[in-house]
Amino acid sequence: MPMSKTTEFDPASYLDSEEVIAEYLNLALASGDTDLLLAAIGDVAKARGMAQIARDTGLGRESLYKALSAGAKPRFDTVFKVLQALGVQMQAHPVPQQP
């Protein structure tokens, strides 16, 4: 029996609207996992075009890939620049109190 070839799942190919992108980033942010959040931001940047995001932020494309990889510890201003270039804003909301 021949083995079927699998392809790697690429979330960037599904990030095709502002609403989907916002929900994707909100879920990653809500997870509390910084590696997951960086990966999600990287997926959105890839969907929008990493070269364009690099130009918009003034960062090198390679630096951008590195900053948004798992385990990276990018500076907050780098993440903020990327979010601005993606047309995304962060908002603060109070955490619901447990009774």
mmCIF file with all atom_site columns, N, CA and C in Angstrom, residues 60-85:
data_model
loop_
_atom_site.group_PDB
_atom_site.id
_atom_site.type_symbol
_atom_site.label_atom_id
_atom_site.label_alt_id
_atom_site.label_comp_id
_atom_site.label_asym_id
_atom_site.label_entity_id
_atom_site.label_seq_id
_atom_site.pdbx_PDB_ins_code
_atom_site.Cartn_x
_atom_site.Cartn_y
_atom_site.Cartn_z
_atom_site.occupancy
_atom_site.B_iso_or_equiv
_atom_site.pdbx_formal_charge
_atom_site.auth_seq_id
_atom_site.auth_comp_id
_atom_site.auth_asym_id
_atom_site.auth_atom_id
_atom_site.pdbx_PDB_model_num
ATOM 1  N N  . GLY A 1 60 ? 14.937 44.104 9.308  1.00 0.00 ? 60 GLY A N  1
ATOM 2  C CA . GLY A 1 60 ? 15.319 43.172 8.256  1.00 0.00 ? 60 GLY A CA 1
ATOM 3  C C  . GLY A 1 60 ? 14.401 41.965 8.283  1.00 0.00 ? 60 GLY A C  1
ATOM 4  N N  . ARG A 1 61 ? 14.146 41.388 7.132  1.00 0.00 ? 61 ARG A N  1
ATOM 5  C CA . ARG A 1 61 ? 13.254 40.239 7.054  1.00 0.00 ? 61 ARG A CA 1
ATOM 6  C C  . ARG A 1 61 ? 13.751 39.084 7.919  1.00 0.00 ? 61 ARG A C  1
ATOM 7  N N  . GLU A 1 62 ? 15.052 38.818 7.875  1.00 0.00 ? 62 GLU A N  1
ATOM 8  C CA . GLU A 1 62 ? 15.622 37.732 8.681  1.00 0.00 ? 62 GLU A CA 1
ATOM 9  C C  . GLU A 1 62 ? 15.459 38.024 10.163 1.00 0.00 ? 62 GLU A C  1
ATOM 10 N N  . SER A 1 63 ? 15.659 39.286 10.551 1.00 0.00 ? 63 SER A N  1
ATOM 11 C CA . SER A 1 63 ? 15.487 39.681 11.949 1.00 0.00 ? 63 SER A CA 1
ATOM 12 C C  . SER A 1 63 ? 14.043 39.497 12.381 1.00 0.00 ? 63 SER A C  1
ATOM 13 N N  . LEU A 1 64 ? 13.140 39.786 11.491 1.00 0.00 ? 64 LEU A N  1
ATOM 14 C CA . LEU A 1 64 ? 11.716 39.644 11.780 1.00 0.00 ? 64 LEU A CA 1
ATOM 15 C C  . LEU A 1 64 ? 11.356 38.175 12.000 1.00 0.00 ? 64 LEU A C  1
ATOM 16 N N  . TYR A 1 65 ? 11.826 37.304 11.114 1.00 0.00 ? 65 TYR A N  1
ATOM 17 C CA . TYR A 1 65 ? 11.580 35.871 11.290 1.00 0.00 ? 65 TYR A CA 1
ATOM 18 C C  . TYR A 1 65 ? 12.136 35.402 12.633 1.00 0.00 ? 65 TYR A C  1
ATOM 19 N N  . LYS A 1 66 ? 13.343 35.839 12.952 1.00 0.00 ? 66 LYS A N  1
ATOM 20 C CA . LYS A 1 66 ? 13.989 35.431 14.198 1.00 0.00 ? 66 LYS A CA 1
ATOM 21 C C  . LYS A 1 66 ? 13.218 35.949 15.416 1.00 0.00 ? 66 LYS A C  1
ATOM 22 N N  . ALA A 1 67 ? 12.775 37.190 15.366 1.00 0.00 ? 67 ALA A N  1
ATOM 23 C CA . ALA A 1 67 ? 12.060 37.793 16.497 1.00 0.00 ? 67 ALA A CA 1
ATOM 24 C C  . ALA A 1 67 ? 10.721 37.120 16.752 1.00 0.00 ? 67 ALA A C  1
ATOM 25 N N  . LEU A 1 68 ? 10.117 36.541 15.722 1.00 0.00 ? 68 LEU A N  1
ATOM 26 C CA . LEU A 1 68 ? 8.790  35.949 15.849 1.00 0.00 ? 68 LEU A CA 1
ATOM 27 C C  . LEU A 1 68 ? 8.825  34.429 15.928 1.00 0.00 ? 68 LEU A C  1
ATOM 28 N N  . SER A 1 69 ? 9.994  33.873 16.190 1.00 0.00 ? 69 SER A N  1
ATOM 29 C CA . SER A 1 69 ? 10.106 32.416 16.288 1.00 0.00 ? 69 SER A CA 1
ATOM 30 C C  . SER A 1 69 ? 9.939  31.968 17.739 1.00 0.00 ? 69 SER A C  1
ATOM 31 N N  . ALA A 1 70 ? 9.576  30.711 17.915 1.00 0.00 ? 70 ALA A N  1
ATOM 32 C CA . ALA A 1 70 ? 9.386  30.150 19.255 1.00 0.00 ? 70 ALA A CA 1
ATOM 33 C C  . ALA A 1 70 ? 10.685 30.271 20.055 1.00 0.00 ? 70 ALA A C  1
ATOM 34 N N  . GLY A 1 71 ? 10.550 30.668 21.284 1.00 0.00 ? 71 GLY A N  1
ATOM 35 C CA . GLY A 1 71 ? 11.708 30.815 22.156 1.00 0.00 ? 71 GLY A CA 1
ATOM 36 C C  . GLY A 1 71 ? 12.384 32.165 22.065 1.00 0.00 ? 71 GLY A C  1
ATOM 37 N N  . ALA A 1 72 ? 11.983 32.980 21.098 1.00 0.00 ? 72 ALA A N  1
ATOM 38 C CA . ALA A 1 72 ? 12.587 34.305 20.944 1.00 0.00 ? 72 ALA A CA 1
ATOM 39 C C  . ALA A 1 72 ? 12.134 35.207 22.089 1.00 0.00 ? 72 ALA A C  1
ATOM 40 N N  . LYS A 1 73 ? 12.932 36.153 22.392 1.00 0.00 ? 73 LYS A N  1
ATOM 41 C CA . LYS A 1 73 ? 12.598 37.144 23.416 1.00 0.00 ? 73 LYS A CA 1
ATOM 42 C C  . LYS A 1 73 ? 12.742 38.542 22.801 1.00 0.00 ? 73 LYS A C  1
ATOM 43 N N  . PRO A 1 74 ? 11.839 38.862 21.850 1.00 0.00 ? 74 PRO A N  1
ATOM 44 C CA . PRO A 1 74 ? 11.959 40.162 21.181 1.00 0.00 ? 74 PRO A CA 1
ATOM 45 C C  . PRO A 1 74 ? 11.641 41.303 22.134 1.00 0.00 ? 74 PRO A C  1
ATOM 46 N N  . ARG A 1 75 ? 12.184 42.448 21.817 1.00 0.00 ? 75 ARG A N  1
ATOM 47 C CA . ARG A 1 75 ? 11.861 43.645 22.593 1.00 0.00 ? 75 ARG A CA 1
ATOM 48 C C  . ARG A 1 75 ? 10.393 44.000 22.350 1.00 0.00 ? 75 ARG A C  1
ATOM 49 N N  . PHE A 1 76 ? 9.781  44.611 23.365 1.00 0.00 ? 76 PHE A N  1
ATOM 50 C CA . PHE A 1 76 ? 8.373  44.982 23.239 1.00 0.00 ? 76 PHE A CA 1
ATOM 51 C C  . PHE A 1 76 ? 8.178  45.945 22.077 1.00 0.00 ? 76 PHE A C  1
ATOM 52 N N  . ASP A 1 77 ? 9.110  46.867 21.882 1.00 0.00 ? 77 ASP A N  1
ATOM 53 C CA . ASP A 1 77 ? 8.928  47.830 20.788 1.00 0.00 ? 77 ASP A CA 1
ATOM 54 C C  . ASP A 1 77 ? 8.949  47.134 19.427 1.00 0.00 ? 77 ASP A C  1
ATOM 55 N N  . THR A 1 78 ? 9.672  46.028 19.308 1.00 0.00 ? 78 THR A N  1
ATOM 56 C CA . THR A 1 78 ? 9.660  45.271 18.057 1.00 0.00 ? 78 THR A CA 1
ATOM 57 C C  . THR A 1 78 ? 8.286  44.659 17.827 1.00 0.00 ? 78 THR A C  1
ATOM 58 N N  . VAL A 1 79 ? 7.731  44.032 18.857 1.00 0.00 ? 79 VAL A N  1
ATOM 59 C CA . VAL A 1 79 ? 6.400  43.434 18.746 1.00 0.00 ? 79 VAL A CA 1
ATOM 60 C C  . VAL A 1 79 ? 5.372  44.517 18.448 1.00 0.00 ? 79 VAL A C  1
ATOM 61 N N  . PHE A 1 80 ? 5.489  45.648 19.122 1.00 0.00 ? 80 PHE A N  1
ATOM 62 C CA . PHE A 1 80 ? 4.555  46.751 18.926 1.00 0.00 ? 80 PHE A CA 1
ATOM 63 C C  . PHE A 1 80 ? 4.618  47.272 17.487 1.00 0.00 ? 80 PHE A C  1
ATOM 64 N N  . LYS A 1 81 ? 5.828  47.427 16.935 1.00 0.00 ? 81 LYS A N  1
ATOM 65 C CA . LYS A 1 81 ? 5.987  47.867 15.550 1.00 0.00 ? 81 LYS A CA 1
ATOM 66 C C  . LYS A 1 81 ? 5.332  46.882 14.577 1.00 0.00 ? 81 LYS A C  1
ATOM 67 N N  . VAL A 1 82 ? 5.523  45.601 14.839 1.00 0.00 ? 82 VAL A N  1
ATOM 68 C CA . VAL A 1 82 ? 4.940  44.581 13.960 1.00 0.00 ? 82 VAL A CA 1
ATOM 69 C C  . VAL A 1 82 ? 3.421  44.646 14.026 1.00 0.00 ? 82 VAL A C  1
ATOM 70 N N  . LEU A 1 83 ? 2.874  44.749 15.232 1.00 0.00 ? 83 LEU A N  1
ATOM 71 C CA . LEU A 1 83 ? 1.418  44.836 15.365 1.00 0.00 ? 83 LEU A CA 1
ATOM 72 C C  . LEU A 1 83 ? 0.877  46.070 14.648 1.00 0.00 ? 83 LEU A C  1
ATOM 73 N N  . GLN A 1 84 ? 1.576  47.189 14.758 1.00 0.00 ? 84 GLN A N  1
ATOM 74 C CA . GLN A 1 84 ? 1.151  48.401 14.047 1.00 0.00 ? 84 GLN A CA 1
ATOM 75 C C  . GLN A 1 84 ? 1.187  48.180 12.536 1.00 0.00 ? 84 GLN A C  1
ATOM 76 N N  . ALA A 1 85 ? 2.253  47.546 12.050 1.00 0.00 ? 85 ALA A N  1
ATOM 77 C CA . ALA A 1 85 ? 2.373  47.288 10.617 1.00 0.00 ? 85 ALA A CA 1
ATOM 78 C C  . ALA A 1 85 ? 1.280  46.332 10.143 1.00 0.00 ? 85 ALA A C  1
#
